Coordinates of C-alpha atoms in Angstrom, one line a residue:
M150 CA 155.4 190.8 36.4
S151 CA 159.4 190.3 36.4
L152 CA 161.3 190.1 32.7
V153 CA 163.8 187.1 32.2
K154 CA 166.6 188.1 29.7
L155 CA 166.9 185.5 26.9
T156 CA 169.6 184.6 24.2
I157 CA 169.7 182.9 21.2
K158 CA 170.6 179.2 21.0
G159 CA 170.2 177.9 18.2
I160 CA 168.1 176.6 15.3
S161 CA 166.5 173.3 14.8
Y162 CA 165.2 171.5 11.5
S163 CA 161.4 170.9 12.3
Q164 CA 161.2 167.1 11.3
T165 CA 157.1 167.0 12.1
Q166 CA 156.0 170.6 10.0
N167 CA 157.3 170.8 6.5
G168 CA 159.5 173.7 6.0
A169 CA 159.4 174.9 9.9
Y170 CA 162.1 175.5 12.2
A171 CA 162.1 176.1 16.0
L172 CA 164.3 179.0 17.1
I173 CA 165.6 177.6 20.9
L174 CA 166.4 180.7 23.1
N175 CA 168.1 180.3 26.2
E176 CA 167.5 181.9 29.5
V177 CA 170.6 183.8 30.7
D178 CA 170.3 183.1 34.4
G179 CA 169.1 179.7 34.3
D180 CA 169.0 176.8 31.9
R181 CA 165.5 176.6 30.3
K182 CA 165.2 177.1 26.9
L183 CA 162.1 178.4 25.0
P184 CA 161.5 176.9 21.7
I185 CA 159.8 178.8 19.0
V186 CA 158.5 177.5 15.8
I187 CA 159.2 179.9 12.8
G188 CA 158.9 180.2 9.4
A189 CA 161.8 179.5 6.6
F190 CA 162.7 182.4 5.6
E191 CA 162.2 184.1 9.1
A192 CA 164.9 181.1 10.1
Q193 CA 167.2 182.3 7.5
S194 CA 167.0 185.9 8.1
I195 CA 167.7 185.3 11.6
A196 CA 170.8 182.9 10.6
I197 CA 172.2 185.5 8.5
A198 CA 172.1 188.2 11.2
L199 CA 173.7 185.4 13.6
E200 CA 176.7 184.2 11.3
K201 CA 178.9 187.6 10.3
E202 CA 180.8 185.4 7.6
I203 CA 177.7 185.4 5.3
R204 CA 176.5 188.6 4.0
P205 CA 173.9 189.1 1.6
P206 CA 174.9 190.9 -1.4
R207 CA 171.2 192.8 -1.4
P208 CA 169.6 193.6 2.0
L209 CA 166.9 191.2 3.1
T210 CA 163.2 192.7 4.2
H211 CA 164.6 193.1 7.7
D212 CA 167.8 194.4 6.6
L213 CA 165.6 196.9 5.2
F214 CA 163.7 197.8 8.3
K215 CA 167.1 198.3 10.0
N216 CA 168.2 200.5 7.1
F217 CA 164.8 202.8 6.8
A218 CA 164.8 202.7 11.0
E219 CA 167.8 204.0 11.0
R220 CA 167.6 206.8 8.1
F221 CA 164.9 208.2 10.1
D222 CA 166.5 207.6 13.9
I223 CA 164.1 204.9 15.1
V224 CA 166.5 202.6 17.6
V225 CA 165.0 199.1 18.4
K226 CA 165.5 199.2 22.2
Q227 CA 164.4 195.7 22.7
V228 CA 162.1 193.1 22.1
I229 CA 159.4 191.4 24.6
I230 CA 157.9 188.6 24.2
H231 CA 154.5 189.3 26.2
K232 CA 151.8 186.6 25.5
L233 CA 151.4 182.9 24.7
V234 CA 147.9 182.1 23.9
D235 CA 147.1 178.4 22.2
G236 CA 151.0 177.8 21.6
V237 CA 151.1 181.1 19.6
F238 CA 153.6 183.4 20.8
Y239 CA 153.0 187.2 20.7
S240 CA 155.9 189.9 20.9
S241 CA 156.4 193.8 20.8
I242 CA 159.2 195.7 19.9
I243 CA 160.3 198.6 21.8
C244 CA 160.7 201.8 19.5
E245 CA 162.7 205.2 20.7
R246 CA 162.6 208.2 18.3
D247 CA 163.3 211.6 19.8
K248 CA 163.6 210.5 23.1
I249 CA 159.6 209.2 22.5
E250 CA 158.9 205.4 23.1
E251 CA 157.0 203.0 21.1
I252 CA 155.6 200.1 21.1
I253 CA 155.2 197.8 17.9
D254 CA 153.1 194.3 18.0
A255 CA 155.4 191.8 15.7
R256 CA 155.3 188.2 15.1
T257 CA 158.0 186.9 17.7
S258 CA 160.2 185.2 14.7
D259 CA 159.9 189.2 13.2
A260 CA 161.2 190.8 16.5
I261 CA 163.7 188.7 17.2
A262 CA 165.4 188.8 13.4
L263 CA 165.3 192.9 14.4
A264 CA 166.6 192.3 17.4
L265 CA 169.8 190.9 16.7
R266 CA 170.6 193.7 13.9
F267 CA 170.0 196.4 16.4
S268 CA 171.9 194.6 19.1
A269 CA 168.4 194.8 20.9
P270 CA 167.7 192.6 24.1
I271 CA 165.2 189.9 23.9
F272 CA 163.1 189.3 26.9
T273 CA 159.9 187.3 28.0
Y274 CA 157.6 187.3 31.0
K275 CA 158.6 184.8 33.9
N276 CA 155.4 183.7 33.4
I277 CA 155.2 182.9 30.1
L278 CA 159.0 180.6 30.7
D279 CA 157.1 179.3 33.5
K280 CA 154.7 177.7 31.4
A281 CA 157.0 177.5 27.9
G282 CA 160.5 176.9 29.2
I283 CA 161.8 173.3 28.9
Y284 CA 165.0 171.5 30.1
L285 CA 166.3 170.8 26.2
K286 CA 168.5 167.3 26.2
A287 CA 171.2 168.0 23.4
N288 CA 172.4 164.4 23.8
P289 CA 170.5 161.7 24.9
A290 CA 172.7 159.2 26.4
E291 CA 173.5 156.2 24.6
G292 CA 171.1 153.0 24.0
E293 CA 168.6 155.3 25.2
K294 CA 165.7 155.0 23.7
H295 CA 164.6 158.4 21.7
E296 CA 161.1 158.9 21.9
E297 CA 160.9 162.1 21.0
S298 CA 162.7 162.0 17.4
D299 CA 159.9 163.6 15.6
D300 CA 159.5 166.1 18.0
V301 CA 160.7 169.2 16.4
L302 CA 162.9 170.0 19.0
S303 CA 164.6 166.4 18.8
T304 CA 168.8 167.0 18.0
P305 CA 169.0 170.2 17.8
E306 CA 171.2 171.6 14.7
T307 CA 172.6 174.5 12.8
F308 CA 170.8 176.1 10.6
G309 CA 168.8 174.1 7.4
M310 CA 171.3 171.3 8.1
E311 CA 170.7 167.4 8.3
A312 CA 174.3 166.3 9.3
S313 CA 174.5 163.2 7.0
R314 CA 173.2 164.7 4.0
A315 CA 175.2 167.9 4.5
G316 CA 178.7 166.0 5.3
D317 CA 178.0 163.3 2.4
T318 CA 177.1 166.4 -0.1
Y319 CA 180.6 168.2 1.2
A320 CA 183.2 165.8 2.7
Q321 CA 185.0 165.1 -0.3
L322 CA 185.2 168.8 -1.2
S323 CA 188.8 170.7 -0.8
L324 CA 188.6 173.7 2.0
S325 CA 189.3 176.1 -0.7
E326 CA 186.6 174.5 -3.1
L327 CA 184.1 174.9 0.0
H328 CA 185.2 178.9 0.3
E329 CA 184.6 178.9 -3.5
Q330 CA 181.2 177.4 -3.1
L331 CA 180.5 179.5 0.0
Q332 CA 180.9 182.6 -1.9
N333 CA 179.0 181.4 -5.0
A334 CA 175.8 180.1 -2.7
V335 CA 176.3 184.0 -0.8
Q336 CA 175.7 185.7 -4.5
D337 CA 173.0 183.0 -5.5
E338 CA 171.3 184.5 -2.0
D339 CA 171.1 180.3 -1.3
Y340 CA 171.5 180.9 2.5
E341 CA 170.7 177.5 3.2
K342 CA 173.2 175.8 1.3
A343 CA 175.7 178.4 2.3
A344 CA 175.0 177.6 6.2
K345 CA 175.5 173.8 4.8
I346 CA 178.9 175.1 3.6
R347 CA 180.0 177.0 6.0
D348 CA 179.1 174.1 9.3
E349 CA 181.5 172.2 7.0
I350 CA 184.7 174.7 7.0
S351 CA 183.9 175.2 10.7
K352 CA 184.3 171.4 11.1
R353 CA 187.4 170.9 9.7
E354 CA 189.2 174.6 10.6
S355 CA 188.2 173.2 14.0
N356 CA 190.0 170.0 13.7

């Protein structure tokens, strides 16, 4: 079976499952997206790995795993999402030590969090993408009924952010105040708050 390379498109808050997120993976040489529901902790860990600005004062679990692996010369070479059963994705982490390759079973969210930290590529099999891949419409046409408003994939957003509430909270603060609050949130290990503040800063600096 042929492998298809994936990249991370983003993380969307689940409107149907409390505390859950949808990780959206994008087909590198195509337009299909592979949505995977993950927990809040794993979503935080992936978001932090994606955002270089947010540096935890203490290592998270996946950071600890990376430090431990590097201490013993273990390298994560790639991650393969190899099976889909009843809506659950199964993944393998391909590791190498002393030129000996090992395959370790892992939850997909953990595997991807580690792949990011090791700069390792993420793959899935073509038959899984054929079965579960979708064409995600990020911006429905104006006036079009949004029948999937409660779907986990509707309105993809940056991790942990419900745009209207975040805007109301931080829109009145100055940039210097936002940067100060971002630093405080990271120090307090409140990464969801940090992500919201970071998005408000990015929005202003891009204008």
